């Protein structure tokens, strides 16, 4: 494979790479499969600042308790004895993550424990998992999913301005900038199609039943933005900043529309 795609790997500087490691955010499986098809040995690494580097890259036993991510860390100290002791569980550093072991006994991170939301029906949902599916669309650059204590999940979406502008140009969609572009009915319809495509890869409880496009693009360099410089979404700040948009997706008429759609789907099943 590396021979067939060598010309491509040379263009991106990976022709001589023996190992490429992805870290930070979960790596979408289609992306990993594509690079591996091209002949790049791409894998994910997981670690924390407190551990001084990577912890696992598909760790082999002994394994932590299912659902918990921890690691033997007798030498880790954060210079606050009480705080350090609070982080340990049976001699292991409790990282605060939720994970699961795949059939290949490789660690798959699900989400941060504190970020797992529980719906009104008592179902645990990883918002990061849903957001990653939404961001797989070339037209969606960021996503923030909400649904704690609610009947269904909703999402605030930032459209990819450049990709969307090109799409609009090819179709003659007139606009004066990002705000007018995301308000255009054809664009809303496009994003709705992308959300439905993401929902097809999610379980019913994980599916996004309503969404709103942010009226402006996020600026990670701007202080106070609901996104970090590395473009990690701050859901709590996002909910505060755009609370009216979130609540509009739980309005009575919106709930009735969604309930009707769900009933139609159940009838089809």
mmCIF file of C-alpha atoms in Angstrom:
data_model
loop_
_atom_site.group_PDB
_atom_site.id
_atom_site.type_symbol
_atom_site.label_atom_id
_atom_site.label_comp_id
_atom_site.label_asym_id
_atom_site.label_seq_id
_atom_site.Cartn_x
_atom_site.Cartn_y
_atom_site.Cartn_z
ATOM 1 C CA UNK A 1 0.000 0.000 0.000
ATOM 2 C CA UNK A 2 2.799 2.387 0.915
ATOM 3 C CA UNK A 3 4.260 1.803 -2.562
ATOM 4 C CA UNK A 4 0.982 2.421 -4.397
ATOM 5 C CA UNK A 5 0.233 5.597 -2.467
ATOM 6 C CA UNK A 6 3.842 6.755 -2.061
ATOM 7 C CA UNK A 7 3.261 9.803 -4.260
ATOM 8 C CA UNK A 8 0.450 10.910 -1.935
ATOM 9 C CA UNK A 9 2.436 10.236 1.240
ATOM 10 C CA UNK A 10 5.355 12.240 -0.145
ATOM 11 C CA UNK A 11 3.056 15.211 -0.683
ATOM 12 C CA UNK A 12 2.026 15.237 2.990
ATOM 13 C CA UNK A 13 5.481 14.341 4.325
ATOM 14 C CA UNK A 14 4.609 10.826 5.540
ATOM 15 C CA UNK A 15 6.506 8.728 2.986
ATOM 16 C CA UNK A 16 9.162 7.727 5.544
ATOM 17 C CA UNK A 17 6.937 7.715 8.630
ATOM 18 C CA UNK A 18 6.985 4.405 10.505
ATOM 19 C CA UNK A 19 4.385 5.388 13.096
ATOM 20 C CA UNK A 20 1.889 8.250 13.321
ATOM 21 C CA UNK A 21 0.132 8.905 16.625
ATOM 22 C CA UNK A 22 -3.128 10.787 17.063
ATOM 23 C CA UNK A 23 -4.067 12.212 20.458
ATOM 24 C CA UNK A 24 -6.303 14.832 21.986
ATOM 25 C CA UNK A 25 -9.740 14.126 20.519
ATOM 26 C CA UNK A 26 -11.042 10.666 19.531
ATOM 27 C CA UNK A 27 -9.953 9.649 16.044
ATOM 28 C CA UNK A 28 -12.965 8.929 13.786
ATOM 29 C CA UNK A 29 -12.733 5.301 12.547
ATOM 30 C CA UNK A 30 -13.192 6.279 8.861
ATOM 31 C CA UNK A 31 -10.199 8.629 9.127
ATOM 32 C CA UNK A 32 -8.022 5.931 10.705
ATOM 33 C CA UNK A 33 -9.081 3.380 8.079
ATOM 34 C CA UNK A 34 -8.327 5.798 5.244
ATOM 35 C CA UNK A 35 -4.762 6.502 6.436
ATOM 36 C CA UNK A 36 -4.151 2.811 7.034
ATOM 37 C CA UNK A 37 -5.359 2.096 3.502
ATOM 38 C CA UNK A 38 -2.746 4.547 2.288
ATOM 39 C CA UNK A 39 -0.088 2.590 4.180
ATOM 40 C CA UNK A 40 0.343 4.804 7.253
ATOM 41 C CA UNK A 41 0.616 3.039 10.619
ATOM 42 C CA UNK A 42 -1.781 5.375 12.410
ATOM 43 C CA UNK A 43 -2.816 4.726 16.013
ATOM 44 C CA UNK A 44 -4.269 6.633 18.935
ATOM 45 C CA UNK A 45 -2.413 7.447 22.130
ATOM 46 C CA UNK A 46 -4.009 8.519 25.372
ATOM 47 C CA UNK A 47 -2.415 10.336 28.272
ATOM 48 C CA UNK A 48 -2.674 13.208 30.710
ATOM 49 C CA UNK A 49 -0.492 16.096 31.756
ATOM 50 C CA UNK A 50 -0.304 14.557 35.243
ATOM 51 C CA UNK A 51 1.234 11.361 33.886
ATOM 52 C CA UNK A 52 3.965 13.128 31.943
ATOM 53 C CA UNK A 53 3.029 11.605 28.593
ATOM 54 C CA UNK A 54 1.168 8.743 26.961
ATOM 55 C CA UNK A 55 -0.494 6.084 29.113
ATOM 56 C CA UNK A 56 -1.821 3.634 26.557
ATOM 57 C CA UNK A 57 -1.890 3.013 22.824
ATOM 58 C CA UNK A 58 -4.132 -0.062 22.921
ATOM 59 C CA UNK A 59 -3.037 -1.257 26.343
ATOM 60 C CA UNK A 60 -2.637 -4.938 27.183
ATOM 61 C CA UNK A 61 -3.668 -6.286 30.639
ATOM 62 C CA UNK A 62 -3.901 -6.106 33.559
ATOM 63 C CA UNK A 63 -7.059 -4.171 32.853
ATOM 64 C CA UNK A 64 -8.970 -1.676 34.997
ATOM 65 C CA UNK A 65 -12.582 -2.227 35.960
ATOM 66 C CA UNK A 66 -14.984 -2.004 32.976
ATOM 67 C CA UNK A 67 -16.098 1.585 32.483
ATOM 68 C CA UNK A 68 -13.253 3.130 34.471
ATOM 69 C CA UNK A 69 -9.974 4.312 33.032
ATOM 70 C CA UNK A 70 -7.071 4.161 35.444
ATOM 71 C CA UNK A 71 -3.380 3.443 35.508
ATOM 72 C CA UNK A 72 -0.803 2.328 38.013
ATOM 73 C CA UNK A 73 0.862 5.550 39.053
ATOM 74 C CA UNK A 74 2.760 5.293 42.360
ATOM 75 C CA UNK A 75 5.100 8.139 41.448
ATOM 76 C CA UNK A 76 2.538 10.712 40.330
ATOM 77 C CA UNK A 77 2.274 13.697 42.656
ATOM 78 C CA UNK A 78 0.530 16.996 41.995
ATOM 79 C CA UNK A 79 2.179 18.709 44.996
ATOM 80 C CA UNK A 80 -1.050 18.753 46.985
ATOM 81 C CA UNK A 81 -1.165 15.577 49.152
ATOM 82 C CA UNK A 82 -4.903 15.720 49.876
ATOM 83 C CA UNK A 83 -5.795 16.360 46.234
ATOM 84 C CA UNK A 84 -3.428 13.597 45.134
ATOM 85 C CA UNK A 85 -5.004 11.039 47.491
ATOM 86 C CA UNK A 86 -8.454 11.982 46.203
ATOM 87 C CA UNK A 87 -7.416 11.001 42.680
ATOM 88 C CA UNK A 88 -6.389 7.456 43.610
ATOM 89 C CA UNK A 89 -8.595 4.362 43.570
ATOM 90 C CA UNK A 90 -7.019 1.128 44.854
ATOM 91 C CA UNK A 91 -3.532 2.341 44.026
ATOM 92 C CA UNK A 92 -4.412 3.586 40.556
ATOM 93 C CA UNK A 93 -4.776 7.120 39.273
ATOM 94 C CA UNK A 94 -8.456 7.689 38.483
ATOM 95 C CA UNK A 95 -8.247 9.745 35.316
ATOM 96 C CA UNK A 96 -11.893 10.802 35.275
ATOM 97 C CA UNK A 97 -12.524 9.079 31.948
ATOM 98 C CA UNK A 98 -15.043 6.443 30.922
ATOM 99 C CA UNK A 99 -13.826 3.768 28.516
ATOM 100 C CA UNK A 100 -14.416 0.275 27.237
ATOM 101 C CA UNK A 101 -12.285 -2.585 25.948
ATOM 102 C CA UNK A 102 -12.838 -3.569 22.336
ATOM 103 C CA UNK A 103 -12.838 -7.134 21.021
ATOM 104 C CA UNK A 104 -9.121 -6.721 20.331
ATOM 105 C CA UNK A 105 -8.612 -5.754 24.000
ATOM 106 C CA UNK A 106 -7.704 -2.220 23.036
ATOM 107 C CA UNK A 107 -8.848 0.743 25.094
ATOM 108 C CA UNK A 108 -11.564 2.872 23.540
ATOM 109 C CA UNK A 109 -12.310 6.129 25.333
ATOM 110 C CA UNK A 110 -15.981 7.038 25.591
ATOM 111 C CA UNK A 111 -16.003 10.409 27.345
ATOM 112 C CA UNK A 112 -15.123 12.272 30.514
ATOM 113 C CA UNK A 113 -17.216 10.981 33.435
ATOM 114 C CA UNK A 114 -18.358 14.494 34.283
ATOM 115 C CA UNK A 115 -19.575 15.033 30.709
ATOM 116 C CA UNK A 116 -21.775 11.921 30.432
ATOM 117 C CA UNK A 117 -25.385 13.110 30.330
ATOM 118 C CA UNK A 118 -28.447 11.248 31.549
ATOM 119 C CA UNK A 119 -31.675 11.707 29.619
ATOM 120 C CA UNK A 120 -35.155 11.928 31.111
ATOM 121 C CA UNK A 121 -35.495 8.230 30.308
ATOM 122 C CA UNK A 122 -32.442 7.391 32.422
ATOM 123 C CA UNK A 123 -30.141 6.589 29.490
ATOM 124 C CA UNK A 124 -26.441 7.447 29.714
ATOM 125 C CA UNK A 125 -25.160 9.202 26.594
ATOM 126 C CA UNK A 126 -21.691 10.388 25.630
ATOM 127 C CA UNK A 127 -22.092 13.825 24.028
ATOM 128 C CA UNK A 128 -18.565 13.599 22.607
ATOM 129 C CA UNK A 129 -19.476 10.447 20.691
ATOM 130 C CA UNK A 130 -22.469 12.171 19.114
ATOM 131 C CA UNK A 131 -20.492 15.346 18.409
ATOM 132 C CA UNK A 132 -17.771 13.380 16.636
ATOM 133 C CA UNK A 133 -20.351 11.849 14.321
ATOM 134 C CA UNK A 134 -21.744 15.296 13.524
ATOM 135 C CA UNK A 135 -18.290 16.761 12.897
ATOM 136 C CA UNK A 136 -17.595 14.015 10.372
ATOM 137 C CA UNK A 137 -19.620 16.129 7.940
ATOM 138 C CA UNK A 138 -17.496 18.464 5.798
ATOM 139 C CA UNK A 139 -20.114 21.158 6.378
ATOM 140 C CA UNK A 140 -20.021 21.054 10.193
ATOM 141 C CA UNK A 141 -16.908 22.320 11.966
ATOM 142 C CA UNK A 142 -18.101 22.227 15.592
ATOM 143 C CA UNK A 143 -20.959 20.676 17.534
ATOM 144 C CA UNK A 144 -22.238 20.897 21.092
ATOM 145 C CA UNK A 145 -24.825 18.328 22.201
ATOM 146 C CA UNK A 146 -27.263 18.798 25.080
ATOM 147 C CA UNK A 147 -29.961 16.668 26.690
ATOM 148 C CA UNK A 148 -29.336 16.317 30.431
ATOM 149 C CA UNK A 149 -32.681 15.421 32.012
ATOM 150 C CA UNK A 150 -34.484 15.947 28.701
ATOM 151 C CA UNK A 151 -36.572 13.663 26.508
ATOM 152 C CA UNK A 152 -34.210 13.941 23.538
ATOM 153 C CA UNK A 153 -30.864 15.336 22.415
ATOM 154 C CA UNK A 154 -30.339 18.627 20.610
ATOM 155 C CA UNK A 155 -27.265 20.256 19.118
ATOM 156 C CA UNK A 156 -25.779 23.660 18.448
ATOM 157 C CA UNK A 157 -23.732 23.529 15.263
ATOM 158 C CA UNK A 158 -21.082 25.762 13.756
ATOM 159 C CA UNK A 159 -21.036 25.440 9.982
ATOM 160 C CA UNK A 160 -17.735 25.253 8.129
ATOM 161 C CA UNK A 161 -17.763 28.683 6.518
ATOM 162 C CA UNK A 162 -15.312 27.995 3.690
ATOM 163 C CA UNK A 163 -16.783 24.661 2.624
ATOM 164 C CA UNK A 164 -20.312 25.998 2.857
ATOM 165 C CA UNK A 165 -19.443 29.154 0.885
ATOM 166 C CA UNK A 166 -18.042 26.987 -1.915
ATOM 167 C CA UNK A 167 -21.184 24.838 -1.864
ATOM 168 C CA UNK A 168 -23.317 27.995 -2.065
ATOM 169 C CA UNK A 169 -21.252 29.447 -4.927
ATOM 170 C CA UNK A 170 -21.676 26.291 -7.009
ATOM 171 C CA UNK A 171 -25.454 26.413 -6.517
ATOM 172 C CA UNK A 172 -25.955 30.131 -6.913
ATOM 173 C CA UNK A 173 -27.050 30.668 -3.317
ATOM 174 C CA UNK A 174 -26.757 34.412 -2.696
ATOM 175 C CA UNK A 175 -25.448 35.535 0.692
ATOM 176 C CA UNK A 176 -23.526 38.417 2.257
ATOM 177 C CA UNK A 177 -21.519 36.476 4.819
ATOM 178 C CA UNK A 178 -21.645 33.676 7.364
ATOM 179 C CA UNK A 179 -24.753 34.915 9.202
ATOM 180 C CA UNK A 180 -26.892 35.218 6.075
ATOM 181 C CA UNK A 181 -25.497 31.947 4.726
ATOM 182 C CA UNK A 182 -26.502 29.811 7.720
ATOM 183 C CA UNK A 183 -29.939 31.447 7.755
ATOM 184 C CA UNK A 184 -30.631 30.454 4.137
ATOM 185 C CA UNK A 185 -33.297 27.719 3.836
ATOM 186 C CA UNK A 186 -31.210 25.678 1.387
ATOM 187 C CA UNK A 187 -28.270 25.679 3.782
ATOM 188 C CA UNK A 188 -30.481 24.674 6.702
ATOM 189 C CA UNK A 189 -31.802 21.847 4.542
ATOM 190 C CA UNK A 190 -28.257 20.736 3.708
ATOM 191 C CA UNK A 191 -27.259 20.633 7.375
ATOM 192 C CA UNK A 192 -30.464 18.764 8.220
ATOM 193 C CA UNK A 193 -29.439 16.098 5.708
ATOM 194 C CA UNK A 194 -25.992 15.897 7.302
ATOM 195 C CA UNK A 195 -27.514 15.522 10.779
ATOM 196 C CA UNK A 196 -29.763 12.717 9.529
ATOM 197 C CA UNK A 197 -26.719 11.005 8.028
ATOM 198 C CA UNK A 198 -24.955 11.191 11.395
ATOM 199 C CA UNK A 199 -28.063 9.870 13.152
ATOM 200 C CA UNK A 200 -27.986 6.790 10.929
ATOM 201 C CA UNK A 201 -24.732 5.816 12.676
ATOM 202 C CA UNK A 202 -26.107 6.368 16.182
ATOM 203 C CA UNK A 203 -28.455 4.439 18.439
ATOM 204 C CA UNK A 204 -31.953 5.841 18.825
ATOM 205 C CA UNK A 205 -31.247 7.424 22.207
ATOM 206 C CA UNK A 206 -28.099 9.085 20.807
ATOM 207 C CA UNK A 207 -29.827 10.649 17.816
ATOM 208 C CA UNK A 208 -30.103 14.423 17.575
ATOM 209 C CA UNK A 209 -33.760 15.390 17.209
ATOM 210 C CA UNK A 210 -33.267 19.134 16.682
ATOM 211 C CA UNK A 211 -30.425 21.505 15.900
ATOM 212 C CA UNK A 212 -29.679 25.191 15.515
ATOM 213 C CA UNK A 213 -26.859 26.781 13.540
ATOM 214 C CA UNK A 214 -24.782 29.319 15.433
ATOM 215 C CA UNK A 215 -25.335 32.830 14.039
ATOM 216 C CA UNK A 216 -21.593 33.500 13.861
ATOM 217 C CA UNK A 217 -18.356 31.553 13.607
ATOM 218 C CA UNK A 218 -16.465 30.706 16.791
ATOM 219 C CA UNK A 219 -13.114 32.398 17.343
ATOM 220 C CA UNK A 220 -10.763 30.225 19.461
ATOM 221 C CA UNK A 221 -8.360 33.146 19.885
ATOM 222 C CA UNK A 222 -11.009 35.399 21.385
ATOM 223 C CA UNK A 223 -11.117 35.469 25.191
ATOM 224 C CA UNK A 224 -14.377 34.232 26.660
ATOM 225 C CA UNK A 225 -15.359 32.174 23.621
ATOM 226 C CA UNK A 226 -17.130 28.826 24.271
ATOM 227 C CA UNK A 227 -14.242 27.053 22.528
ATOM 228 C CA UNK A 228 -10.602 26.643 23.586
ATOM 229 C CA UNK A 229 -7.559 27.591 21.469
ATOM 230 C CA UNK A 230 -7.372 23.896 20.478
ATOM 231 C CA UNK A 231 -11.057 24.076 19.460
ATOM 232 C CA UNK A 232 -12.460 22.009 22.315
ATOM 233 C CA UNK A 233 -16.041 23.074 22.886
ATOM 234 C CA UNK A 234 -16.980 24.367 26.346
ATOM 235 C CA UNK A 235 -20.520 22.999 26.550
ATOM 236 C CA UNK A 236 -21.471 24.811 29.739
ATOM 237 C CA UNK A 237 -20.389 28.174 28.368
ATOM 238 C CA UNK A 238 -22.031 27.358 25.046
ATOM 239 C CA UNK A 239 -25.308 26.650 26.844
ATOM 240 C CA UNK A 240 -25.047 29.943 28.731
ATOM 241 C CA UNK A 241 -24.150 31.978 25.654
ATOM 242 C CA UNK A 242 -26.807 30.443 23.422
ATOM 243 C CA UNK A 243 -29.355 29.396 26.038
ATOM 244 C CA UNK A 244 -32.306 30.765 24.077
ATOM 245 C CA UNK A 245 -31.370 28.690 21.038
ATOM 246 C CA UNK A 246 -31.118 25.560 23.184
ATOM 247 C CA UNK A 247 -34.447 26.183 24.896
ATOM 248 C CA UNK A 248 -36.142 26.882 21.562
ATOM 249 C CA UNK A 249 -35.474 23.257 20.635
ATOM 250 C CA UNK A 250 -37.465 22.131 23.667
ATOM 251 C CA UNK A 251 -40.433 24.440 23.078
ATOM 252 C CA UNK A 252 -43.875 22.800 23.071
ATOM 253 C CA UNK A 253 -44.361 23.027 19.301
ATOM 254 C CA UNK A 254 -40.894 21.583 18.718
ATOM 255 C CA UNK A 255 -41.588 18.677 21.074
ATOM 256 C CA UNK A 256 -44.850 17.966 19.274
ATOM 257 C CA UNK A 257 -43.085 17.954 15.891
ATOM 258 C CA UNK A 258 -40.414 15.563 17.160
ATOM 259 C CA UNK A 259 -42.988 13.301 18.832
ATOM 260 C CA UNK A 260 -44.859 13.065 15.513
ATOM 261 C CA UNK A 261 -41.645 12.174 13.655
ATOM 262 C CA UNK A 262 -40.795 9.488 16.210
ATOM 263 C CA UNK A 263 -44.303 8.041 15.926
ATOM 264 C CA UNK A 264 -43.952 7.888 12.136
ATOM 265 C CA UNK A 265 -40.629 6.064 12.444
ATOM 266 C CA UNK A 266 -42.093 3.547 14.888
ATOM 267 C CA UNK A 267 -44.975 2.922 12.477
ATOM 268 C CA UNK A 268 -42.487 2.277 9.657
ATOM 269 C CA UNK A 269 -40.544 -0.160 11.881
#
